[in-house]
mmCIF file of C-alpha atoms in Angstrom:
data_model
loop_
_atom_site.group_PDB
_atom_site.id
_atom_site.type_symbol
_atom_site.label_atom_id
_atom_site.label_comp_id
_atom_site.label_asym_id
_atom_site.label_seq_id
_atom_site.Cartn_x
_atom_site.Cartn_y
_atom_site.Cartn_z
ATOM 1 C CA MET A 1 -83.529 -37.616 -30.979
ATOM 2 C CA SER A 2 -82.188 -40.182 -28.640
ATOM 3 C CA LEU A 3 -83.277 -43.188 -30.811
ATOM 4 C CA THR A 4 -80.809 -44.553 -33.412
ATOM 5 C CA VAL A 5 -80.881 -46.936 -36.353
ATOM 6 C CA GLY A 6 -81.145 -50.483 -35.058
ATOM 7 C CA ASP A 7 -83.132 -49.553 -31.957
ATOM 8 C CA PRO A 8 -86.564 -51.146 -31.393
ATOM 9 C CA ALA A 9 -89.195 -48.559 -32.068
ATOM 10 C CA PRO A 10 -91.112 -47.624 -28.912
ATOM 11 C CA ASP A 11 -94.493 -49.400 -28.928
ATOM 12 C CA PHE A 12 -97.697 -47.424 -28.830
ATOM 13 C CA THR A 13 -101.445 -47.792 -29.174
ATOM 14 C CA LEU A 14 -103.163 -44.516 -29.986
ATOM 15 C CA PRO A 15 -106.619 -43.409 -31.207
ATOM 16 C CA GLY A 16 -106.669 -42.683 -34.827
ATOM 17 C CA SER A 17 -108.614 -41.276 -37.719
ATOM 18 C CA SER A 18 -111.876 -42.957 -38.713
ATOM 19 C CA GLY A 19 -112.356 -44.297 -35.199
ATOM 20 C CA GLN A 20 -109.536 -46.823 -35.531
ATOM 21 C CA SER A 21 -107.020 -47.743 -32.835
ATOM 22 C CA ILE A 22 -103.491 -47.621 -34.186
ATOM 23 C CA ALA A 23 -101.105 -50.125 -32.592
ATOM 24 C CA LEU A 24 -97.546 -50.407 -33.709
ATOM 25 C CA ALA A 25 -97.414 -54.067 -32.599
ATOM 26 C CA ALA A 26 -100.337 -54.917 -34.893
ATOM 27 C CA MET A 27 -98.348 -53.770 -37.921
ATOM 28 C CA ARG A 28 -95.332 -56.026 -37.274
ATOM 29 C CA GLY A 29 -94.452 -58.166 -40.204
ATOM 30 C CA HIS A 30 -94.695 -55.118 -42.515
ATOM 31 C CA LYS A 31 -92.355 -52.193 -43.108
ATOM 32 C CA ILE A 32 -93.729 -49.122 -41.370
ATOM 33 C CA VAL A 33 -93.278 -45.471 -42.364
ATOM 34 C CA LEU A 34 -93.984 -43.505 -39.215
ATOM 35 C CA TYR A 35 -93.986 -39.784 -39.834
ATOM 36 C CA PHE A 36 -94.357 -37.164 -37.148
ATOM 37 C CA TYR A 37 -95.781 -33.835 -38.118
ATOM 38 C CA PRO A 38 -96.690 -30.610 -36.201
ATOM 39 C CA LYS A 39 -100.283 -29.795 -37.110
ATOM 40 C CA ASP A 40 -103.167 -30.806 -39.333
ATOM 41 C CA ASP A 41 -104.146 -28.582 -42.266
ATOM 42 C CA THR A 42 -101.090 -26.319 -42.203
ATOM 43 C CA SER A 43 -99.219 -25.759 -45.428
ATOM 44 C CA GLY A 44 -96.140 -27.965 -44.854
ATOM 45 C CA CYS A 45 -98.047 -30.703 -43.073
ATOM 46 C CA THR A 46 -100.663 -30.722 -45.857
ATOM 47 C CA LEU A 47 -98.011 -31.042 -48.566
ATOM 48 C CA GLU A 48 -96.237 -33.804 -46.672
ATOM 49 C CA ALA A 49 -99.492 -35.778 -46.201
ATOM 50 C CA GLN A 50 -100.466 -35.284 -49.835
ATOM 51 C CA GLY A 51 -97.024 -36.577 -50.873
ATOM 52 C CA PHE A 52 -97.399 -39.777 -48.933
ATOM 53 C CA ASN A 53 -101.020 -40.134 -50.067
ATOM 54 C CA ALA A 54 -100.075 -39.772 -53.741
ATOM 55 C CA LEU A 55 -97.577 -42.626 -53.442
ATOM 56 C CA LEU A 56 -99.682 -44.847 -51.108
ATOM 57 C CA ALA A 57 -100.169 -47.587 -53.690
ATOM 58 C CA ASP A 58 -96.376 -47.639 -54.243
ATOM 59 C CA PHE A 59 -95.767 -47.888 -50.499
ATOM 60 C CA GLU A 60 -98.296 -50.733 -50.286
ATOM 61 C CA ALA A 61 -96.580 -52.549 -53.185
ATOM 62 C CA ALA A 62 -93.328 -52.273 -51.199
ATOM 63 C CA ASP A 63 -95.247 -53.846 -48.222
ATOM 64 C CA ALA A 64 -94.919 -50.607 -46.278
ATOM 65 C CA ARG A 65 -97.653 -49.120 -44.103
ATOM 66 C CA VAL A 66 -97.803 -45.346 -43.734
ATOM 67 C CA VAL A 67 -98.889 -43.773 -40.459
ATOM 68 C CA GLY A 68 -98.850 -40.066 -39.580
ATOM 69 C CA LEU A 69 -98.709 -38.937 -35.975
ATOM 70 C CA SER A 70 -99.293 -35.574 -34.398
ATOM 71 C CA PRO A 71 -100.661 -34.161 -31.132
ATOM 72 C CA ASP A 72 -103.891 -33.026 -32.856
ATOM 73 C CA PRO A 73 -107.157 -34.644 -31.645
ATOM 74 C CA VAL A 74 -108.918 -37.392 -33.621
ATOM 75 C CA LYS A 75 -111.692 -34.984 -34.746
ATOM 76 C CA SER A 76 -109.054 -32.747 -36.342
ATOM 77 C CA HIS A 77 -107.494 -35.804 -38.099
ATOM 78 C CA ASP A 78 -110.865 -36.858 -39.424
ATOM 79 C CA THR A 79 -111.484 -33.395 -40.809
ATOM 80 C CA PHE A 80 -107.971 -33.274 -42.341
ATOM 81 C CA CYS A 81 -108.314 -36.773 -43.887
ATOM 82 C CA GLY A 82 -111.721 -35.880 -45.316
ATOM 83 C CA LYS A 83 -110.622 -32.519 -46.757
ATOM 84 C CA TYR A 84 -107.598 -33.997 -48.574
ATOM 85 C CA GLY A 85 -108.790 -37.592 -49.262
ATOM 86 C CA LEU A 86 -106.000 -39.124 -47.150
ATOM 87 C CA ARG A 87 -106.202 -42.889 -47.307
ATOM 88 C CA PHE A 88 -103.765 -43.796 -44.525
ATOM 89 C CA PRO A 89 -104.278 -43.515 -40.758
ATOM 90 C CA LEU A 90 -103.341 -40.529 -38.637
ATOM 91 C CA ALA A 91 -102.648 -41.261 -34.956
ATOM 92 C CA SER A 92 -103.485 -38.747 -32.239
ATOM 93 C CA ASP A 93 -101.087 -38.271 -29.342
ATOM 94 C CA GLU A 94 -102.690 -35.515 -27.310
ATOM 95 C CA SER A 95 -100.739 -36.594 -24.228
ATOM 96 C CA LYS A 96 -97.495 -36.311 -26.171
ATOM 97 C CA GLU A 97 -96.258 -39.461 -24.492
ATOM 98 C CA THR A 98 -95.390 -41.215 -27.793
ATOM 99 C CA LEU A 99 -93.953 -38.001 -29.296
ATOM 100 C CA ARG A 100 -91.622 -37.749 -26.211
ATOM 101 C CA ALA A 101 -90.714 -41.484 -26.470
ATOM 102 C CA TYR A 102 -89.515 -40.899 -30.037
ATOM 103 C CA GLY A 103 -87.711 -37.708 -29.107
ATOM 104 C CA VAL A 104 -89.699 -35.503 -31.481
ATOM 105 C CA TRP A 105 -91.455 -33.307 -28.930
ATOM 106 C CA VAL A 106 -88.804 -30.596 -28.664
ATOM 107 C CA GLU A 107 -88.233 -26.954 -27.806
ATOM 108 C CA LYS A 108 -88.553 -24.875 -30.977
ATOM 109 C CA SER A 109 -87.997 -21.241 -31.693
ATOM 110 C CA MET A 110 -89.764 -18.830 -34.087
ATOM 111 C CA TYR A 111 -89.058 -15.140 -34.218
ATOM 112 C CA GLY A 112 -87.210 -15.379 -30.923
ATOM 113 C CA ARG A 113 -90.149 -17.041 -29.134
ATOM 114 C CA LYS A 114 -89.452 -20.507 -27.619
ATOM 115 C CA TYR A 115 -92.183 -23.084 -27.513
ATOM 116 C CA MET A 116 -92.634 -26.835 -27.484
ATOM 117 C CA GLY A 117 -93.635 -28.616 -30.707
ATOM 118 C CA VAL A 118 -93.165 -31.563 -32.988
ATOM 119 C CA GLU A 119 -89.919 -31.710 -34.982
ATOM 120 C CA ARG A 120 -90.967 -32.995 -38.391
ATOM 121 C CA THR A 121 -89.324 -36.420 -38.475
ATOM 122 C CA THR A 122 -89.830 -39.699 -40.396
ATOM 123 C CA LEU A 123 -88.815 -43.181 -39.362
ATOM 124 C CA LEU A 124 -88.707 -46.303 -41.496
ATOM 125 C CA LEU A 125 -89.204 -49.450 -39.391
ATOM 126 C CA ASP A 126 -88.284 -52.912 -40.547
ATOM 127 C CA ARG A 127 -90.648 -55.896 -40.323
ATOM 128 C CA GLU A 128 -89.512 -56.642 -36.741
ATOM 129 C CA GLY A 129 -90.195 -53.108 -35.557
ATOM 130 C CA ARG A 130 -86.619 -51.884 -35.507
ATOM 131 C CA ILE A 131 -85.588 -48.484 -36.772
ATOM 132 C CA ALA A 132 -84.011 -48.935 -40.215
ATOM 133 C CA ARG A 133 -83.746 -45.224 -41.181
ATOM 134 C CA ILE A 134 -84.381 -41.791 -39.603
ATOM 135 C CA TRP A 135 -85.041 -38.488 -41.398
ATOM 136 C CA PRO A 136 -84.773 -35.682 -38.834
ATOM 137 C CA LYS A 137 -85.849 -32.136 -39.466
ATOM 138 C CA VAL A 138 -87.624 -33.127 -42.705
ATOM 139 C CA LYS A 139 -87.876 -30.795 -45.631
ATOM 140 C CA VAL A 140 -91.120 -31.738 -47.445
ATOM 141 C CA PRO A 141 -90.324 -31.398 -51.168
ATOM 142 C CA GLY A 142 -89.216 -34.836 -52.465
ATOM 143 C CA HIS A 143 -89.419 -36.376 -49.037
ATOM 144 C CA ALA A 144 -92.110 -38.995 -49.725
ATOM 145 C CA GLU A 145 -90.224 -40.162 -52.834
ATOM 146 C CA GLU A 146 -87.033 -40.539 -50.813
ATOM 147 C CA VAL A 147 -88.806 -42.569 -48.094
ATOM 148 C CA LEU A 148 -90.381 -44.761 -50.784
ATOM 149 C CA ALA A 149 -87.027 -45.561 -52.309
ATOM 150 C CA ALA A 150 -85.650 -46.555 -48.888
ATOM 151 C CA ALA A 151 -88.766 -48.671 -48.177
ATOM 152 C CA ARG A 152 -88.228 -50.477 -51.546
ATOM 153 C CA ASP A 153 -84.572 -51.106 -50.679
ATOM 154 C CA LEU A 154 -85.341 -52.503 -47.253
ATOM 155 C CA ALA A 155 -85.642 -56.296 -47.196
#
């Protein structure tokens, strides 16, 4: 990832779940939890989404907005949200332009096969849209709780 703490987060406007347009600039003034994940309805991504969803009221109490972002199409996001009752928006970046801007569209390897995919990463942005914290190569268990603690600590 080429972005570092203190950098302004790259702006984006993307289509999102429930027919909404998700614009980073429209959320300024709030803390933003932006989490990048590989694919809807897979085991790790489902657990991660459920973790954020379970703590959503706590994130809102800390004045933090949660947004998930993957290359899946909006229709897939809508199905994923409906199946698991997700109450926060999921942004769709089918062009992968935003994923590249954040440095999370990377070469991966599984069983010796190389392919391009999303490196599970979370960023916490401050109220001005600057990167306050980065969690690269996220391990899902306990992650949402750790991000919530950081959001609470951020002014």
